[in-house]
Coordinates of C-alpha atoms (C1' of nucleotides) in Angstrom, one line a residue:
Chain A
M1 CA -43.2 27.7 31.5
A2 CA -40.5 26.3 29.4
D3 CA -43.4 25.0 27.1
Q4 CA -43.0 27.9 24.5
P5 CA -42.6 26.8 20.7
V6 CA -39.1 26.2 19.8
V7 CA -38.9 28.8 17.2
D8 CA -39.7 31.0 20.1
R9 CA -36.6 30.1 22.0
F10 CA -34.8 31.1 18.9
R11 CA -36.3 34.5 19.0
A12 CA -35.2 34.7 22.6
W13 CA -31.6 33.8 21.7
L14 CA -31.4 36.4 18.9
S15 CA -32.5 39.1 21.2
E16 CA -30.1 38.0 23.8
Q17 CA -27.4 38.2 21.2
H18 CA -28.4 41.4 19.9
L19 CA -28.9 40.2 16.5
P20 CA -32.0 41.5 14.3
L21 CA -34.9 39.3 14.2
T22 CA -35.7 39.4 10.5
P23 CA -38.8 37.4 8.7
Q24 CA -36.5 35.5 6.8
R25 CA -34.7 34.0 9.8
L26 CA -37.8 33.3 11.8
A27 CA -39.5 31.7 8.7
I28 CA -36.5 29.3 8.0
A29 CA -36.2 28.7 11.8
D30 CA -40.0 27.8 12.0
L31 CA -39.6 25.4 9.0
L32 CA -36.6 24.1 10.4
L33 CA -37.5 23.7 13.9
S34 CA -40.8 22.1 13.4
S35 CA -40.1 19.7 10.9
D36 CA -40.0 15.9 11.4
R37 CA -37.8 15.3 8.6
H38 CA -34.1 15.9 7.6
L39 CA -34.5 19.0 5.2
S40 CA -32.0 20.0 2.6
V41 CA -31.5 23.7 1.4
E42 CA -33.3 23.0 -1.5
E43 CA -36.3 21.7 0.2
L44 CA -36.3 24.4 2.8
I45 CA -36.5 26.9 -0.3
D46 CA -39.3 25.3 -2.1
A47 CA -41.2 25.0 1.4
L48 CA -40.7 28.7 1.7
A49 CA -42.0 29.3 -1.8
G50 CA -44.8 27.4 -0.9
R51 CA -45.5 29.7 2.1
G52 CA -45.2 32.5 -0.5
L53 CA -41.9 33.6 0.6
K54 CA -38.9 34.2 -1.8
V55 CA -35.7 33.8 0.2
G56 CA -32.3 34.2 -1.4
T57 CA -29.9 31.1 -1.0
A58 CA -27.3 32.9 0.7
T59 CA -29.4 34.1 3.2
V60 CA -30.8 30.5 3.9
Y61 CA -27.3 29.2 4.3
R62 CA -26.4 32.2 6.4
T63 CA -29.6 31.5 8.8
I64 CA -28.3 28.0 9.1
D65 CA -25.0 28.7 10.2
V66 CA -26.7 30.8 13.0
L67 CA -29.1 28.0 13.8
L68 CA -26.0 25.7 13.7
E69 CA -23.9 28.1 16.0
S70 CA -26.6 28.6 18.4
G71 CA -27.3 24.7 19.0
F72 CA -30.8 25.0 17.5
I73 CA -30.1 22.6 14.7
V74 CA -27.5 19.9 13.9
E75 CA -26.3 19.1 10.3
R76 CA -26.7 15.4 8.7
D77 CA -25.0 14.2 5.8
R78 CA -26.3 11.1 4.0
G79 CA -23.6 11.2 1.3
E80 CA -26.0 12.7 -1.2
G81 CA -23.7 15.4 -1.9
F82 CA -25.4 18.0 0.0
R83 CA -26.4 18.5 3.7
R84 CA -29.7 18.3 5.5
F85 CA -30.6 19.6 8.8
E86 CA -32.9 18.7 11.9
P87 CA -33.9 20.2 14.8
M88 CA -31.6 19.6 17.8
R89 CA -33.6 17.7 20.5
G90 CA -32.9 18.4 24.1
L91 CA -31.6 15.0 24.6
P92 CA -27.7 14.7 25.5
H93 CA -27.2 11.6 23.5
H94 CA -30.2 10.9 21.2
E95 CA -30.3 7.5 19.6
Q96 CA -32.4 7.4 16.4
L97 CA -34.4 5.4 14.3
L98 CA -34.3 6.6 10.7
C99 CA -36.5 5.5 8.2
T100 CA -34.5 4.8 4.5
A101 CA -37.8 5.2 2.8
C102 CA -39.3 8.6 3.8
G103 CA -36.3 9.7 6.0
C104 CA -38.7 10.6 9.1
V105 CA -37.1 10.0 12.6
E106 CA -38.1 8.5 16.0
E107 CA -36.0 9.0 19.0
F108 CA -35.2 6.8 21.9
R109 CA -33.0 6.5 24.9
D110 CA -31.4 3.4 26.2
P111 CA -29.5 3.7 29.5
A112 CA -27.7 0.3 29.0
L113 CA -26.2 1.8 25.8
E114 CA -24.8 4.8 27.7
R115 CA -23.2 2.4 30.3
M116 CA -21.9 0.3 27.3
T117 CA -20.1 3.1 25.5
H118 CA -18.5 4.0 28.8
R119 CA -17.3 0.5 29.2
V120 CA -16.1 -0.2 25.7
A121 CA -14.4 3.5 25.5
D122 CA -12.3 2.5 28.8
A123 CA -11.6 -0.7 27.9
H124 CA -9.7 0.8 24.8
G125 CA -8.1 3.5 26.5
F126 CA -10.4 6.1 24.8
V127 CA -11.5 9.4 26.7
R128 CA -15.0 9.1 25.5
E129 CA -16.8 12.5 24.2
R130 CA -19.8 11.4 22.9
H131 CA -21.7 8.7 20.9
R132 CA -24.0 8.3 18.1
L133 CA -26.4 5.4 17.3
V134 CA -28.6 5.1 14.4
I135 CA -30.9 2.1 13.5
Y136 CA -32.0 2.4 9.9
G137 CA -35.1 0.7 8.7
I138 CA -38.6 1.1 7.2
C139 CA -41.3 2.8 9.3
N140 CA -44.6 1.6 9.8
E141 CA -46.3 3.9 7.6
C142 CA -43.9 3.3 4.6
Q143 CA -44.5 -0.2 5.2
R144 CA -48.1 0.2 4.9
A145 CA -47.7 2.5 2.1
A146 CA -45.7 0.0 0.4
A147 CA -48.1 -3.1 1.1
T148 CA -51.1 -0.8 -0.4
A149 CA -49.1 0.1 -3.5
S150 CA -48.3 -3.6 -4.3
A151 CA -51.7 -4.9 -3.5
G152 CA -53.1 -2.2 -5.9
A153 CA -50.7 -3.3 -8.5
R154 CA -51.6 -6.8 -8.0
S155 CA -55.4 -6.3 -8.4
Chain B
M1 CA -5.7 -19.7 3.2
A2 CA -8.2 -16.7 3.5
D3 CA -5.2 -14.8 4.9
Q4 CA -3.9 -13.1 1.5
P5 CA -3.5 -9.3 1.8
V6 CA -6.7 -7.4 1.2
V7 CA -5.6 -5.8 -1.8
D8 CA -5.1 -9.3 -3.3
R9 CA -8.8 -10.1 -2.7
F10 CA -9.4 -7.0 -4.7
R11 CA -7.2 -8.2 -7.7
A12 CA -9.2 -11.3 -7.4
W13 CA -12.5 -9.5 -7.5
L14 CA -11.6 -7.3 -10.4
S15 CA -10.8 -10.6 -12.4
E16 CA -14.1 -12.1 -11.5
Q17 CA -15.6 -9.0 -13.0
H18 CA -13.4 -9.2 -16.0
L19 CA -12.3 -5.7 -15.2
P20 CA -8.8 -4.8 -16.0
L21 CA -5.9 -4.7 -13.3
T22 CA -4.3 -1.4 -13.9
P23 CA -1.3 -0.2 -11.8
Q24 CA -3.3 2.9 -10.9
R25 CA -6.0 0.7 -9.5
L26 CA -3.7 -1.5 -7.7
A27 CA -1.8 1.5 -6.1
I28 CA -4.8 3.1 -5.0
A29 CA -6.2 0.1 -3.6
D30 CA -3.0 -0.9 -1.9
L31 CA -3.0 2.6 0.0
L32 CA -6.5 2.8 0.7
L33 CA -7.0 -0.6 2.0
S34 CA -3.6 -0.9 4.1
S35 CA -4.3 2.5 5.8
D36 CA -5.4 2.8 9.2
R37 CA -6.6 6.4 8.8
H38 CA -9.5 7.9 6.9
L39 CA -8.0 9.3 3.8
S40 CA -9.1 12.1 1.7
V41 CA -8.7 12.2 -2.1
E42 CA -6.2 15.0 -1.8
E43 CA -4.3 13.0 0.7
L44 CA -4.4 9.8 -1.3
I45 CA -2.9 11.9 -4.4
D46 CA 0.1 13.2 -2.2
A47 CA 0.6 9.6 -1.0
L48 CA 0.8 8.2 -4.7
A49 CA 2.9 10.9 -5.4
G50 CA 5.1 10.3 -2.7
R51 CA 5.5 6.6 -4.3
G52 CA 6.3 8.3 -7.3
L53 CA 3.2 8.0 -9.1
K54 CA 1.2 10.7 -10.9
V55 CA -2.4 9.7 -11.1
G56 CA -5.1 11.7 -12.4
T57 CA -7.8 13.2 -10.1
A58 CA -10.7 11.6 -12.2
T59 CA -9.0 8.1 -12.0
V60 CA -8.9 8.3 -8.3
Y61 CA -12.5 9.1 -7.9
R62 CA -13.4 6.2 -10.5
T63 CA -11.0 4.0 -8.8
I64 CA -12.8 4.9 -5.6
D65 CA -16.1 4.1 -7.1
V66 CA -15.1 0.6 -8.0
L67 CA -13.8 0.3 -4.4
L68 CA -17.2 1.3 -3.1
E69 CA -19.6 -0.5 -5.2
S70 CA -17.3 -3.9 -4.6
G71 CA -17.7 -3.2 -0.9
F72 CA -13.9 -2.9 -0.2
I73 CA -14.0 0.3 1.2
V74 CA -16.7 2.7 2.9
E75 CA -17.0 6.6 2.8
R76 CA -17.0 8.7 5.8
D77 CA -18.1 12.3 6.1
R78 CA -16.8 14.5 8.8
G79 CA -18.4 17.4 7.6
E80 CA -15.2 19.1 6.1
G81 CA -16.7 19.6 2.9
F82 CA -15.1 16.5 1.2
R83 CA -15.0 12.8 1.6
R84 CA -12.8 10.3 3.5
F85 CA -12.7 6.5 2.9
E86 CA -11.7 3.6 4.9
P87 CA -10.9 0.0 4.3
M88 CA -14.4 -1.9 5.1
R89 CA -13.7 -4.4 7.7
G90 CA -15.3 -7.7 7.5
L91 CA -17.8 -7.3 10.5
P92 CA -21.4 -7.3 9.4
H93 CA -22.1 -4.5 12.1
H94 CA -19.1 -2.6 12.8
E95 CA -19.2 -0.7 15.9
Q96 CA -16.3 2.0 16.0
L97 CA -14.4 4.0 18.3
L98 CA -13.3 7.3 16.4
C99 CA -10.5 9.4 17.8
T100 CA -11.6 13.0 17.3
A101 CA -7.9 14.1 17.2
C102 CA -6.1 11.9 14.9
G103 CA -9.0 10.2 13.0
C104 CA -8.2 6.7 14.1
V105 CA -10.5 4.0 14.3
E106 CA -10.9 1.0 16.6
E107 CA -13.6 -1.5 16.1
F108 CA -15.4 -3.8 18.6
R109 CA -18.6 -5.8 18.8
D110 CA -21.1 -6.3 21.5
P111 CA -23.8 -8.7 21.2
A112 CA -26.1 -7.0 23.4
L113 CA -26.1 -4.0 21.2
E114 CA -27.4 -5.9 18.5
R115 CA -30.3 -7.4 20.5
M116 CA -31.1 -3.9 21.8
T117 CA -31.5 -2.6 18.1
H118 CA -34.0 -5.3 17.4
R119 CA -36.0 -4.9 20.4
V120 CA -36.2 -0.8 19.5
A121 CA -36.9 -1.3 16.2
D122 CA -39.7 -3.7 17.2
A123 CA -41.1 -1.5 19.6
H124 CA -41.4 1.4 17.2
G125 CA -42.8 -0.7 14.4
F126 CA -39.9 -0.3 12.0
V127 CA -38.4 -3.1 9.9
R128 CA -34.8 -3.1 10.9
E129 CA -32.2 -2.9 8.2
R130 CA -28.9 -2.1 9.7
H131 CA -27.4 -0.1 12.4
R132 CA -24.4 2.1 13.2
L133 CA -22.8 3.0 16.3
V134 CA -19.9 5.4 16.6
I135 CA -18.1 6.4 20.0
Y136 CA -16.2 9.8 19.7
G137 CA -13.3 10.3 22.0
I138 CA -9.4 10.7 22.1
C139 CA -7.3 7.7 21.7
N140 CA -4.7 6.6 24.0
E141 CA -1.9 7.8 21.8
C142 CA -3.3 11.2 21.4
Q143 CA -3.9 11.5 25.1
R144 CA -0.1 10.7 25.6
A145 CA 0.8 13.2 23.0
A146 CA -1.2 16.1 24.3
A147 CA 0.1 15.1 27.9
T148 CA 3.8 15.4 26.7
A149 CA 3.3 18.6 24.5
S150 CA 1.8 20.3 27.7
A151 CA 4.5 18.9 29.8
G152 CA 7.1 20.5 27.6
A153 CA 5.1 23.7 27.4
R154 CA 5.1 24.0 31.1
S155 CA 8.9 23.2 31.7
Chain C
dC1 C1' -29.0 57.0 12.7
dT2 C1' -26.0 52.6 12.7
dC3 C1' -25.0 48.3 12.0
dA4 C1' -26.4 43.7 10.6
dT5 C1' -29.0 41.2 7.1
dT6 C1' -30.6 40.6 2.4
dG7 C1' -30.3 39.2 -2.4
dC8 C1' -27.9 39.0 -6.5
dA9 C1' -24.4 37.4 -9.0
dA10 C1' -19.8 36.0 -9.3
dA11 C1' -16.3 32.9 -6.9
dG12 C1' -14.7 28.4 -4.8
dG13 C1' -13.9 23.7 -3.8
dA14 C1' -14.8 18.9 -4.3
dT15 C1' -16.7 15.7 -7.4
dT16 C1' -18.2 14.3 -12.4
dT17 C1' -18.1 14.1 -17.3
dG18 C1' -16.6 14.1 -22.6
dC19 C1' -13.3 13.0 -25.4
dA20 C1' -9.0 11.6 -27.9
dC21 C1' -5.4 8.3 -26.3
dT22 C1' -3.5 4.4 -24.3
dA23 C1' -3.2 -0.1 -22.0
dA24 C1' -5.3 -4.8 -20.5
dT25 C1' -7.5 -9.1 -21.8
Chain D
dA1 C1' -8.8 -6.7 -31.9
dT2 C1' -11.8 -5.4 -28.4
dT3 C1' -13.0 -3.2 -24.5
dA4 C1' -12.4 -0.5 -20.5
dG5 C1' -9.5 2.7 -18.3
dT6 C1' -6.5 6.9 -18.1
dG7 C1' -5.6 11.9 -18.2
dC8 C1' -6.9 16.6 -19.4
dA9 C1' -9.8 19.9 -19.2
dA10 C1' -14.4 21.7 -19.1
dA11 C1' -18.6 21.2 -16.7
dT12 C1' -21.5 20.4 -12.3
dC13 C1' -23.5 21.1 -7.9
dC14 C1' -23.3 22.4 -3.5
dT15 C1' -21.9 26.3 -0.8
dT16 C1' -19.4 30.7 0.2
dT17 C1' -18.4 35.4 -0.6
dG18 C1' -18.4 40.5 -2.4
dC19 C1' -21.1 44.5 -2.4
dA20 C1' -24.8 47.9 -2.9
dA21 C1' -29.4 48.2 -1.4
dT22 C1' -32.6 47.6 2.4
dG23 C1' -34.4 47.1 7.2
dA24 C1' -34.0 46.1 12.4
dG25 C1' -33.0 48.2 16.7

DNA sequence: CTCATTGCAAAGGATTTGCACTAAT
DNA sequence: ATTAGTGCAAATCCTTTGCAATGAG
């Protein structure tokens, strides 16, 4: 019963806050919340255009603010000069595997890591708030793609 | 004998690359490489002014590019809308404790973490490249400062 | 009907670039 | 002498803001 699509939880959240449910907001939320990639604003606008929706830049940024404040998405910065966004998974401290080729993300948890961060923080006199671990690499699919491409080039 | 100040290693690196050693570059490198905080470009320019040096913005950014390329510093983005920079420590995979109050950084290593990242990457079919772990919290000093401040307010 | 959102265009802020000038090797 | 760096100002690029028109509740 808590298994509704994420975008519907956003709908519900908007209602609770007495905020209007506009088609723009819902389209943006739908794309952002169901994406497996970290999308930039530009990519998002393109994707919206692909669905036949022309949404103003300002609206996209403003909707992203709402999604950030409500905790449905989080922002990421890969040092590209602009931000990317990804759906917030329910995990309290999510660790990630990030593919440096396609940008896709897989998540995992490791209880030992949790313990370790507490131990290290204590040892250094820190009051621990949270942590973040990212392992960068090439995902299965991209490895295969690369192999195929080079095999093709060789033949 | 590998114990020269870091800025001197930058001098040496510049010479090796047949790049001019200008006073601006050396001043910027000196500040950035000896800082215990993550400096922004604005802070850097202020600090230079404090030393009586007026350096153009473009030069600062260009020198930072050199320092980044040469691996002497790394950039950090705290989502403030601008970048901060910190000296690159020699550790191949440095894990960090970052104080969310003052921005200071302490580093540590954990061999178990290294093993774990390899294990997780393998399990997910990733070719691991590198990883990054940051534990956010409040450092000892800031805890004490906060305690003092609230004690003062209470009295 | 009322209040928040939308879209456009203009503004803002960090970073980059073009260019004439100066300095390092 | 060459070659690269410097400073300035103009230009870029992402993001935000002002405002009249529009749409949701």
